[in-house]
mmCIF file with all atom_site columns, C-alpha atoms and ligand atoms in Angstrom:
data_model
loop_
_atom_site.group_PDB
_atom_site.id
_atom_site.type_symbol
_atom_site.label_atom_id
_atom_site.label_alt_id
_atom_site.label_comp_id
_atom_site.label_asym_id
_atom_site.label_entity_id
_atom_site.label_seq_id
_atom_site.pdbx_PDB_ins_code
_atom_site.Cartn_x
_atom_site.Cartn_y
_atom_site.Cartn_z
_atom_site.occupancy
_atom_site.B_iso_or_equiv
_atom_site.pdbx_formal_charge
_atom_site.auth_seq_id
_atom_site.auth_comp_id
_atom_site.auth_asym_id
_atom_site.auth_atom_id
_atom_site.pdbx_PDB_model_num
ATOM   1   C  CA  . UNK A 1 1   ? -14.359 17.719  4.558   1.00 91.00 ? 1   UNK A CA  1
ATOM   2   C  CA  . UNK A 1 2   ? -16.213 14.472  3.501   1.00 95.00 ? 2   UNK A CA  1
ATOM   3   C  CA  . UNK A 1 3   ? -18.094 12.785  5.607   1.00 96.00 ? 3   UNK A CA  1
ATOM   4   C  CA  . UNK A 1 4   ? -17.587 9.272   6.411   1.00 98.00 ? 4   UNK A CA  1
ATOM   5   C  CA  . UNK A 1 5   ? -20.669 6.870   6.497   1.00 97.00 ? 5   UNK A CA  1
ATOM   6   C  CA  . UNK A 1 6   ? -20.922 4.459   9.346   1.00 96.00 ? 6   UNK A CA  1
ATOM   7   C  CA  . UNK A 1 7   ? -22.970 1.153   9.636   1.00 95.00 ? 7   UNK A CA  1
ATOM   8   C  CA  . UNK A 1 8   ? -25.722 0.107   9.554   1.00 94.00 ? 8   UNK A CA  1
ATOM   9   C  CA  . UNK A 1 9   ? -25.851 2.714   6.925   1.00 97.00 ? 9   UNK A CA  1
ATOM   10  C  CA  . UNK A 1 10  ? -27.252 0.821   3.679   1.00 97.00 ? 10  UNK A CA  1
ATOM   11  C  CA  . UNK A 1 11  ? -24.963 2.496   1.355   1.00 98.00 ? 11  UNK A CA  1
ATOM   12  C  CA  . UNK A 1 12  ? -21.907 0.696   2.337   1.00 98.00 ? 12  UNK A CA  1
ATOM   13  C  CA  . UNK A 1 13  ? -23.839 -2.295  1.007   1.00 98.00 ? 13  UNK A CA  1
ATOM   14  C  CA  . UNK A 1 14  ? -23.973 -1.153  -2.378  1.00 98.00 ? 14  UNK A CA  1
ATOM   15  C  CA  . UNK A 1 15  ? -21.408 -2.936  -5.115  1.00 98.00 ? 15  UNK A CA  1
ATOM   16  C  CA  . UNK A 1 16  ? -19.205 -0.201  -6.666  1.00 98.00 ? 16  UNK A CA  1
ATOM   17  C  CA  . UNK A 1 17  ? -19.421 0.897   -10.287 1.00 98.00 ? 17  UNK A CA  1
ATOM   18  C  CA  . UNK A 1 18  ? -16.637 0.846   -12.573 1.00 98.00 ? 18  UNK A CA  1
ATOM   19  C  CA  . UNK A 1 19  ? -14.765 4.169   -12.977 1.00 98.00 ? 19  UNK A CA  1
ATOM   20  C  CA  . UNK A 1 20  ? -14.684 5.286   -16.822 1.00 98.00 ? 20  UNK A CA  1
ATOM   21  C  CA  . UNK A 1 21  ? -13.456 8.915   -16.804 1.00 98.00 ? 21  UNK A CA  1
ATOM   22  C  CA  . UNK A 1 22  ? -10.112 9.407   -15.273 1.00 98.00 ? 22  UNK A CA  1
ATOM   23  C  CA  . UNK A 1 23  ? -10.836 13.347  -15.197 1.00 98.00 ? 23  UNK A CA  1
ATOM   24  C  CA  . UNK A 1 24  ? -10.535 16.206  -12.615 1.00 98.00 ? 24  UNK A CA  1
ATOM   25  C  CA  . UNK A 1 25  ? -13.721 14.989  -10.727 1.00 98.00 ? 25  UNK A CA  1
ATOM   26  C  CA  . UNK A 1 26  ? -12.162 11.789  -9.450  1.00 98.00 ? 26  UNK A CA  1
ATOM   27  C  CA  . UNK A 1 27  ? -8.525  13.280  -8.799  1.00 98.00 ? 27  UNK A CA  1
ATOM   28  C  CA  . UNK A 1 28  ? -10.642 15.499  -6.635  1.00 98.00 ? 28  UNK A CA  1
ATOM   29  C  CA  . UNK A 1 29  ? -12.456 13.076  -4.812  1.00 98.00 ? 29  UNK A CA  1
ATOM   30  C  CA  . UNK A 1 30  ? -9.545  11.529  -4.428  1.00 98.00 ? 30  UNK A CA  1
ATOM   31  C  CA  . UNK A 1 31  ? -8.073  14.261  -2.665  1.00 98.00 ? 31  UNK A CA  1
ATOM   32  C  CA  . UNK A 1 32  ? -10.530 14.401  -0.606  1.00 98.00 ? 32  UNK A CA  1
ATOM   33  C  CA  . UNK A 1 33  ? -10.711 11.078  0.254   1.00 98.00 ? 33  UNK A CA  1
ATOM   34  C  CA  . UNK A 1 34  ? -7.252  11.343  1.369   1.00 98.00 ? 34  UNK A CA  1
ATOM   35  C  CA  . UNK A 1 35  ? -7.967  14.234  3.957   1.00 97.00 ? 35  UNK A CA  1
ATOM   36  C  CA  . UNK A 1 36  ? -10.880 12.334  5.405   1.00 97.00 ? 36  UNK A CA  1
ATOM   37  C  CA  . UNK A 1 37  ? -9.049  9.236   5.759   1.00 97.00 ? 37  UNK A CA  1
ATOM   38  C  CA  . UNK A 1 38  ? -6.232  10.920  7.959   1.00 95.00 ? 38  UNK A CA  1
ATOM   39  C  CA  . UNK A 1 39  ? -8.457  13.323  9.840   1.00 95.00 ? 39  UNK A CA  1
ATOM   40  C  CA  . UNK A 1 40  ? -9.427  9.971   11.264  1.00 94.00 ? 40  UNK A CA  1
ATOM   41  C  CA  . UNK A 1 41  ? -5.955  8.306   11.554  1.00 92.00 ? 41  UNK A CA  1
ATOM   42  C  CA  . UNK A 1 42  ? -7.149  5.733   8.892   1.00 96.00 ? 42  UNK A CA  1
ATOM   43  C  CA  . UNK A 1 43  ? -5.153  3.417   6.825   1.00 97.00 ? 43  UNK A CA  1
ATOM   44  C  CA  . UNK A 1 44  ? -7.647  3.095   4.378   1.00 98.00 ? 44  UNK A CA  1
ATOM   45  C  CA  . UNK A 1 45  ? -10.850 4.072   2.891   1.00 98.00 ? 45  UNK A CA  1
ATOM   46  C  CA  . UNK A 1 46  ? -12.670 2.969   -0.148  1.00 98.00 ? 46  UNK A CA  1
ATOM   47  C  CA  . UNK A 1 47  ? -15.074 5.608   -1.912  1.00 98.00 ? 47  UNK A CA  1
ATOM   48  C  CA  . UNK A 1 48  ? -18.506 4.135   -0.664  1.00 98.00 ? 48  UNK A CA  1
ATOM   49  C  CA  . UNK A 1 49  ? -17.448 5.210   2.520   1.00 98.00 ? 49  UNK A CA  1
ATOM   50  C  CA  . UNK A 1 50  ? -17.538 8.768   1.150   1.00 98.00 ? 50  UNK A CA  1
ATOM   51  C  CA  . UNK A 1 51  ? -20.964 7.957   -0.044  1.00 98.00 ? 51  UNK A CA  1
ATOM   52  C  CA  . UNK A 1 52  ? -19.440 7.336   -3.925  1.00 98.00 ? 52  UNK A CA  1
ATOM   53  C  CA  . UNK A 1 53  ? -20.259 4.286   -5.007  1.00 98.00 ? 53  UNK A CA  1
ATOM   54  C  CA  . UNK A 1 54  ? -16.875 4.088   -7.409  1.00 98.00 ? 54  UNK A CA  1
ATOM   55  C  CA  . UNK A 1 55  ? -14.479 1.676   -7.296  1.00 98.00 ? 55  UNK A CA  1
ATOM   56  C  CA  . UNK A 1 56  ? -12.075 3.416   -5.919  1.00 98.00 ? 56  UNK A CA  1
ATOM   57  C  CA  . UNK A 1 57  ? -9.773  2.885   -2.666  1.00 98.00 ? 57  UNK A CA  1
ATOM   58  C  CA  . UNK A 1 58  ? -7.052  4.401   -0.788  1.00 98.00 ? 58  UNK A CA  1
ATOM   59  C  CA  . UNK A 1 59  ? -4.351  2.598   1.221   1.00 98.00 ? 59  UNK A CA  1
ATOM   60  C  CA  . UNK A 1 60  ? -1.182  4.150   3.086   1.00 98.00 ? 60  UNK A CA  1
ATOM   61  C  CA  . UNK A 1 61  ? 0.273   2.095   5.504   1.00 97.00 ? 61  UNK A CA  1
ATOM   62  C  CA  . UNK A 1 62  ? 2.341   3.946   8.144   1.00 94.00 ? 62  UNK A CA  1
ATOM   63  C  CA  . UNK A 1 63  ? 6.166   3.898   8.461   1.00 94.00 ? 63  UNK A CA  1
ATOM   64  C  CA  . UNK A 1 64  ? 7.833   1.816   11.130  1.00 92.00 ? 64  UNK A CA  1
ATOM   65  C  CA  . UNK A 1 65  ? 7.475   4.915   13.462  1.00 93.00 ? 65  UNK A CA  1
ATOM   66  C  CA  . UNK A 1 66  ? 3.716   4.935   12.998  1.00 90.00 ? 66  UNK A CA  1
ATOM   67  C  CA  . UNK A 1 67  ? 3.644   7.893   10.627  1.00 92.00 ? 67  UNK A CA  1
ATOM   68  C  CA  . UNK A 1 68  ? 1.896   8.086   7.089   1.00 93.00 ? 68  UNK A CA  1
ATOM   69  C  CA  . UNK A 1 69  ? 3.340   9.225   4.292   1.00 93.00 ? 69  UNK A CA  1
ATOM   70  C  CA  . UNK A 1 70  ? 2.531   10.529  1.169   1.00 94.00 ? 70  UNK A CA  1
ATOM   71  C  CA  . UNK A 1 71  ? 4.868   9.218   -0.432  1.00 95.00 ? 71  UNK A CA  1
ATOM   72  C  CA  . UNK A 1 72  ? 3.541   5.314   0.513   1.00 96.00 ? 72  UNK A CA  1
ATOM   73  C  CA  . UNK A 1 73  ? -0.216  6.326   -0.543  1.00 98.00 ? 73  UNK A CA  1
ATOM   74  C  CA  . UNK A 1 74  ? -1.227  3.972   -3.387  1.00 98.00 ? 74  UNK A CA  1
ATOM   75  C  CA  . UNK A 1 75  ? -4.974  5.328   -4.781  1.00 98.00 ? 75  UNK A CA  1
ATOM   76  C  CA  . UNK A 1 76  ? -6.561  2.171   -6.592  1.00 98.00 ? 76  UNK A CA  1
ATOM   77  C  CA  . UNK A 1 77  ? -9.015  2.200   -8.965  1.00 98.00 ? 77  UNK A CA  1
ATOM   78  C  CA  . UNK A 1 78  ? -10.697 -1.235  -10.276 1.00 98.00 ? 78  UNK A CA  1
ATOM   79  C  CA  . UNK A 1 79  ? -8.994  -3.553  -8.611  1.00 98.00 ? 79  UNK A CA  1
ATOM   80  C  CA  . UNK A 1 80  ? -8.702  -7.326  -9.138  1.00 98.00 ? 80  UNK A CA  1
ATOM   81  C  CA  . UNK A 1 81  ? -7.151  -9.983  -7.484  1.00 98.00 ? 81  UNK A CA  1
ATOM   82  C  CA  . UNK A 1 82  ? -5.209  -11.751 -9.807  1.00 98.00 ? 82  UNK A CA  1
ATOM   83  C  CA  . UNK A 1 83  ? -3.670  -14.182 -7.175  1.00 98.00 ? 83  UNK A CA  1
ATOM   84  C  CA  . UNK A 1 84  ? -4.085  -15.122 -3.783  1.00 98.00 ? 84  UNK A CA  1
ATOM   85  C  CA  . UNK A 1 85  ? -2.191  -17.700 -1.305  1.00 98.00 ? 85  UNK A CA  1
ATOM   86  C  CA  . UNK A 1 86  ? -1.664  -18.162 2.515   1.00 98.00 ? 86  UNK A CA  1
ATOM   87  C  CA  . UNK A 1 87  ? -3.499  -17.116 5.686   1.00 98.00 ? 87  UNK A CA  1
ATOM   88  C  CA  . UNK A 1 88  ? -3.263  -14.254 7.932   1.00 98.00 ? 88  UNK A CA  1
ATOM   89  C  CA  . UNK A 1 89  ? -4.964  -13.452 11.183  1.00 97.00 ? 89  UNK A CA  1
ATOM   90  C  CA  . UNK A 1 90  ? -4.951  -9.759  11.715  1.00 95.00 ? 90  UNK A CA  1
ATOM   91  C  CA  . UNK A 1 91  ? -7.011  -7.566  13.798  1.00 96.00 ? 91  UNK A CA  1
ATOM   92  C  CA  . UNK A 1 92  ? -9.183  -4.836  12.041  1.00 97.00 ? 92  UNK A CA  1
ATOM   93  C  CA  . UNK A 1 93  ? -10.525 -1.799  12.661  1.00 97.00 ? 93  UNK A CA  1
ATOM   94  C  CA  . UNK A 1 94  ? -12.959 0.291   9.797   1.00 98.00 ? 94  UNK A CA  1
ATOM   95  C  CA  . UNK A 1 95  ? -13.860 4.232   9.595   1.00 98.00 ? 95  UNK A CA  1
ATOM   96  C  CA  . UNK A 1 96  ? -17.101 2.820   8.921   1.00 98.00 ? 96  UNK A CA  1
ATOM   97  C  CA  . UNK A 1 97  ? -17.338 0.899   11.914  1.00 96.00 ? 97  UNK A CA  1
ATOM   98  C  CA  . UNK A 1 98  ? -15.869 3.163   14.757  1.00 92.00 ? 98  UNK A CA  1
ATOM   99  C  CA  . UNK A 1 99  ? -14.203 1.733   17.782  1.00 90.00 ? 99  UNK A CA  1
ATOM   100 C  CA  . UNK A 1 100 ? -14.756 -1.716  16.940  1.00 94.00 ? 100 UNK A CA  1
ATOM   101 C  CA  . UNK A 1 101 ? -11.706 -3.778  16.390  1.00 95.00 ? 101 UNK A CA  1
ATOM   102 C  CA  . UNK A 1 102 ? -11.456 -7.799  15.628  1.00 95.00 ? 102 UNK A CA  1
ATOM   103 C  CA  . UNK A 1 103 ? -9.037  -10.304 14.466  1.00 96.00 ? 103 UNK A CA  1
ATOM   104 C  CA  . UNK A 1 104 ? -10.296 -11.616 10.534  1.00 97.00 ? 104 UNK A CA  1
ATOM   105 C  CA  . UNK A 1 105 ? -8.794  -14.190 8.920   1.00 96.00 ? 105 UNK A CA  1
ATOM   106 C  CA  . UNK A 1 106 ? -7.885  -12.923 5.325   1.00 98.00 ? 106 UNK A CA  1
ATOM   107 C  CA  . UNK A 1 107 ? -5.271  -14.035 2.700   1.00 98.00 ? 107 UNK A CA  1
ATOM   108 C  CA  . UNK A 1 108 ? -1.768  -13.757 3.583   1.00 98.00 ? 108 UNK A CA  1
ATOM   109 C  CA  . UNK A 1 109 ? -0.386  -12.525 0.048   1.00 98.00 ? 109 UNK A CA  1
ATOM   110 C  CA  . UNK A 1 110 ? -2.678  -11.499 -2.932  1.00 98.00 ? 110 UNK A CA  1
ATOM   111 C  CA  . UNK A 1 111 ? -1.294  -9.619  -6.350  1.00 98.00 ? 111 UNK A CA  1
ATOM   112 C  CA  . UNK A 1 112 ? -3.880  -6.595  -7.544  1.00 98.00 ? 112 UNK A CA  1
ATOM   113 C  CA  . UNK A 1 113 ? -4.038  -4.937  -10.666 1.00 98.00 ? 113 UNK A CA  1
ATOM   114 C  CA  . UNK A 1 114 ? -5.605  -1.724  -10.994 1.00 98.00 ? 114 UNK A CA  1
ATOM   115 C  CA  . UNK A 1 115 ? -5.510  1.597   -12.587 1.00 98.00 ? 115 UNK A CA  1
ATOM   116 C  CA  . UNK A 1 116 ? -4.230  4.666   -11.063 1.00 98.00 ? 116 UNK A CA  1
ATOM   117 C  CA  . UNK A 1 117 ? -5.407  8.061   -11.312 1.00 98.00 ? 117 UNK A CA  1
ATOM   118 C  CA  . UNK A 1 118 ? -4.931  8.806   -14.569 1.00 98.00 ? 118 UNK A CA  1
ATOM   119 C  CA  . UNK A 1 119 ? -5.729  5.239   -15.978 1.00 98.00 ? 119 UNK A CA  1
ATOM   120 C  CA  . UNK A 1 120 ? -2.708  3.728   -15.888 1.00 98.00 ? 120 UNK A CA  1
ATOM   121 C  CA  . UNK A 1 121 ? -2.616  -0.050  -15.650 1.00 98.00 ? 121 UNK A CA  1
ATOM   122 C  CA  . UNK A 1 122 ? -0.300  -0.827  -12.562 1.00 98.00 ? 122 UNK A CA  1
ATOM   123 C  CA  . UNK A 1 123 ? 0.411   -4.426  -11.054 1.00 98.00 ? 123 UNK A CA  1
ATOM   124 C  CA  . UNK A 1 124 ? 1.526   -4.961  -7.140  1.00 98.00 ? 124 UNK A CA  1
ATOM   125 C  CA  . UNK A 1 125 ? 1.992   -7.870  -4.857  1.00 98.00 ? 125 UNK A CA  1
ATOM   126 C  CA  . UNK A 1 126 ? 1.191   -7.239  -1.409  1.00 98.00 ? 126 UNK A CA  1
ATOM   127 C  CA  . UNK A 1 127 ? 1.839   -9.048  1.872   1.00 98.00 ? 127 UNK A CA  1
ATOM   128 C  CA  . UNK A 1 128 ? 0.733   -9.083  5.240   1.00 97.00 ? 128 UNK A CA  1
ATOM   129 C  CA  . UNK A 1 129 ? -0.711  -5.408  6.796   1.00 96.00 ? 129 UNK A CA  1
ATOM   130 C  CA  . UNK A 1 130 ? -0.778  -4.285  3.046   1.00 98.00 ? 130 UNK A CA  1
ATOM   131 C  CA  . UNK A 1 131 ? -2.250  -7.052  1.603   1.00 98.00 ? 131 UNK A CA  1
ATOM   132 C  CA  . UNK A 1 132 ? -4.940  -7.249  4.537   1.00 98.00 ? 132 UNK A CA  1
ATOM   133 C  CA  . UNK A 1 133 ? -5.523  -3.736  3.572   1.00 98.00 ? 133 UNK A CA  1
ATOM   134 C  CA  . UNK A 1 134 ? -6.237  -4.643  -0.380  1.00 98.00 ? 134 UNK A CA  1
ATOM   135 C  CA  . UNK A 1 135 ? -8.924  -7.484  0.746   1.00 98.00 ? 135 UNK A CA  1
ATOM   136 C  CA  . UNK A 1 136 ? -10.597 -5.161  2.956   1.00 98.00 ? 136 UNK A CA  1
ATOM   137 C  CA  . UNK A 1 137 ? -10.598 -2.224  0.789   1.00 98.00 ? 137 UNK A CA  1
ATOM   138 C  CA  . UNK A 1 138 ? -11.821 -4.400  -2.302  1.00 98.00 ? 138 UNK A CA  1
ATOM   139 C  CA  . UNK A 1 139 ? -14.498 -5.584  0.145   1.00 98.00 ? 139 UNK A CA  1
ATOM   140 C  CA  . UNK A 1 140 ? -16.052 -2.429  0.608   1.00 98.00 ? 140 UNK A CA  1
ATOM   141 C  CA  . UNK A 1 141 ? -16.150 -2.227  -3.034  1.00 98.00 ? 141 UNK A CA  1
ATOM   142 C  CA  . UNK A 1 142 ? -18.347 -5.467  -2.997  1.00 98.00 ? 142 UNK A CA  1
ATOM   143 C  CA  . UNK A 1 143 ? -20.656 -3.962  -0.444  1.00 98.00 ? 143 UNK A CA  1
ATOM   144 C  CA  . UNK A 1 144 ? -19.157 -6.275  2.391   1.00 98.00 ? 144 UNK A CA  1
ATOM   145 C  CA  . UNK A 1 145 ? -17.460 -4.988  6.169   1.00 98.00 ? 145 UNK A CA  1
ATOM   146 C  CA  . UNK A 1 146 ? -15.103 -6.746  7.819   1.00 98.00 ? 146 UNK A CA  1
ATOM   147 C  CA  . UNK A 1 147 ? -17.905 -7.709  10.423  1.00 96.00 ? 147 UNK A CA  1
ATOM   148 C  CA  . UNK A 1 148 ? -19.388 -10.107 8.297   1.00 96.00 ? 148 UNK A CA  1
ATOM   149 C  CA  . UNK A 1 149 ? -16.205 -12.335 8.023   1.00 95.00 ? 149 UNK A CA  1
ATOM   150 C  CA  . UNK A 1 150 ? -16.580 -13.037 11.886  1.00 95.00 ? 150 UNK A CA  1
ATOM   151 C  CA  . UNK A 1 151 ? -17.583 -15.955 13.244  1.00 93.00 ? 151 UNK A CA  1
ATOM   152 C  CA  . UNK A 1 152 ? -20.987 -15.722 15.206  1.00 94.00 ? 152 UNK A CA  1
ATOM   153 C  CA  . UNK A 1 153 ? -19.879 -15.546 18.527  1.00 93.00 ? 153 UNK A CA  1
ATOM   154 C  CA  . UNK A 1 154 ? -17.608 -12.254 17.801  1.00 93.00 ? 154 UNK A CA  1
ATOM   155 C  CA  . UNK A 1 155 ? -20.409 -11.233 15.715  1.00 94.00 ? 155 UNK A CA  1
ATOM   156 C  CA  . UNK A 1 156 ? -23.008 -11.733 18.339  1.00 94.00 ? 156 UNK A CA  1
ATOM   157 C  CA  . UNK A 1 157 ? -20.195 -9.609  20.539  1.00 92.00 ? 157 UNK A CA  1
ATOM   158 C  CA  . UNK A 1 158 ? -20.320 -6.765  17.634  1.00 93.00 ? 158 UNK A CA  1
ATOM   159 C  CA  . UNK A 1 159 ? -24.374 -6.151  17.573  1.00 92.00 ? 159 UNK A CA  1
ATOM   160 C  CA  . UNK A 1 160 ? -24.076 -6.091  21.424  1.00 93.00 ? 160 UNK A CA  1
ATOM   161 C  CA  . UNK A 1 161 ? -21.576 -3.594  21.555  1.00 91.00 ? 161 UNK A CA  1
ATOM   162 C  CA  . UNK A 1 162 ? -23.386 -1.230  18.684  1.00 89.00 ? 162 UNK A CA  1
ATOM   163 C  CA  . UNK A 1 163 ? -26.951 -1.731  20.746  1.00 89.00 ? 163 UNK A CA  1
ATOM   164 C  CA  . UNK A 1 164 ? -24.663 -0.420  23.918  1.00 89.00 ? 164 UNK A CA  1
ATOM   165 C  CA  . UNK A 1 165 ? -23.246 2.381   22.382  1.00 84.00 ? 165 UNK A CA  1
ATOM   166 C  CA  . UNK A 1 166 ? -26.878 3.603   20.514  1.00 79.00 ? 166 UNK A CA  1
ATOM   167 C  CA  . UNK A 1 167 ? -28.506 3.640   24.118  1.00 79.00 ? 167 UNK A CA  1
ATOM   168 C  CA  . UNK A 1 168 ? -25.261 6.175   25.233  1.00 69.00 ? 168 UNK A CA  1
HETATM 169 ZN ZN1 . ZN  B 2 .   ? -13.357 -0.364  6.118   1.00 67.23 ? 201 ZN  B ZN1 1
#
């Protein structure tokens, strides 16, 4: 199983390369990305969090019963945001950033093209939950956490918390 970084590690502060080769090696990682991501009841994960600094992200948003499905993974590769509009206030929560949840204010609807696995230009317009999921996906891609969008009194709340949990 891959193991998830967490912060402050300074990987996940690293911008992403490009991916090139659409071979074996990254259908595997992104296998395995997969199984790490639900071993932790994630909704997403972006490949610097694996310690693979490839622009590449996972998103599956779970079913109105609060299951995930295969079927609803999407597996992104060099995204871009071709269009944004609205605002959204939606609480997050990152693998990277255990136990730490907090309302971010992101775009309400963005459009993303990307390639999938095997290279394969693809275009999608997301919305709410999924399209909160894109921004903070692509984010990680950028080397930015969804801590950093906070204002500095929830961020102030954030570093307290972390020092807390180090001295348990
Ligand atoms: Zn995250």
């Amino acid at each position: 199983m891959l193991e998830i970084i967490t912060y402050p590690n300074p990987l996940l502060r690293q911008v992403s390369n490009k991916v090139e080769k659409f071979d074996e090696e990254l259908h595997k990682l992104l296998d395995d990305m997969y199984e790490a991501m639900l071993s932790k009841n994630g909704v997403g994960i972006s490949a610097i969090q694996v310690a693979k600094p490839i622009r590449a992200l996972l998103i599956c948003i779970p079913d109105d019963e609060g299951n995930q499905n295969k079927e609803d993974l999407l597996e992104v590769i060099n995204p871009e945001i071709l269009h944004k509009e609205g605002e959204i206030s939606f609480s997050e929560g990152c693998l990277s950033v255990p136990e730490f949840y907090e309302d971010v204010k992101r775009f309400k609807k963005v459009t993303i093209r990307y390639q999938n696995r095997y290279g394969e230009l693809q275009e999608i317009e997301a919305e709410d939950y999924l399209a909160v999921a894109f921004q903070h996906e692509i984010d990680h891609l950028n080397g930015i956490l969804f801590v950093d969008k906070l204002p500095i009194l929830k961020r102030k709340k954030f570093e307290k918390e972390l020092k807390r949990k180090k001295k348990l």
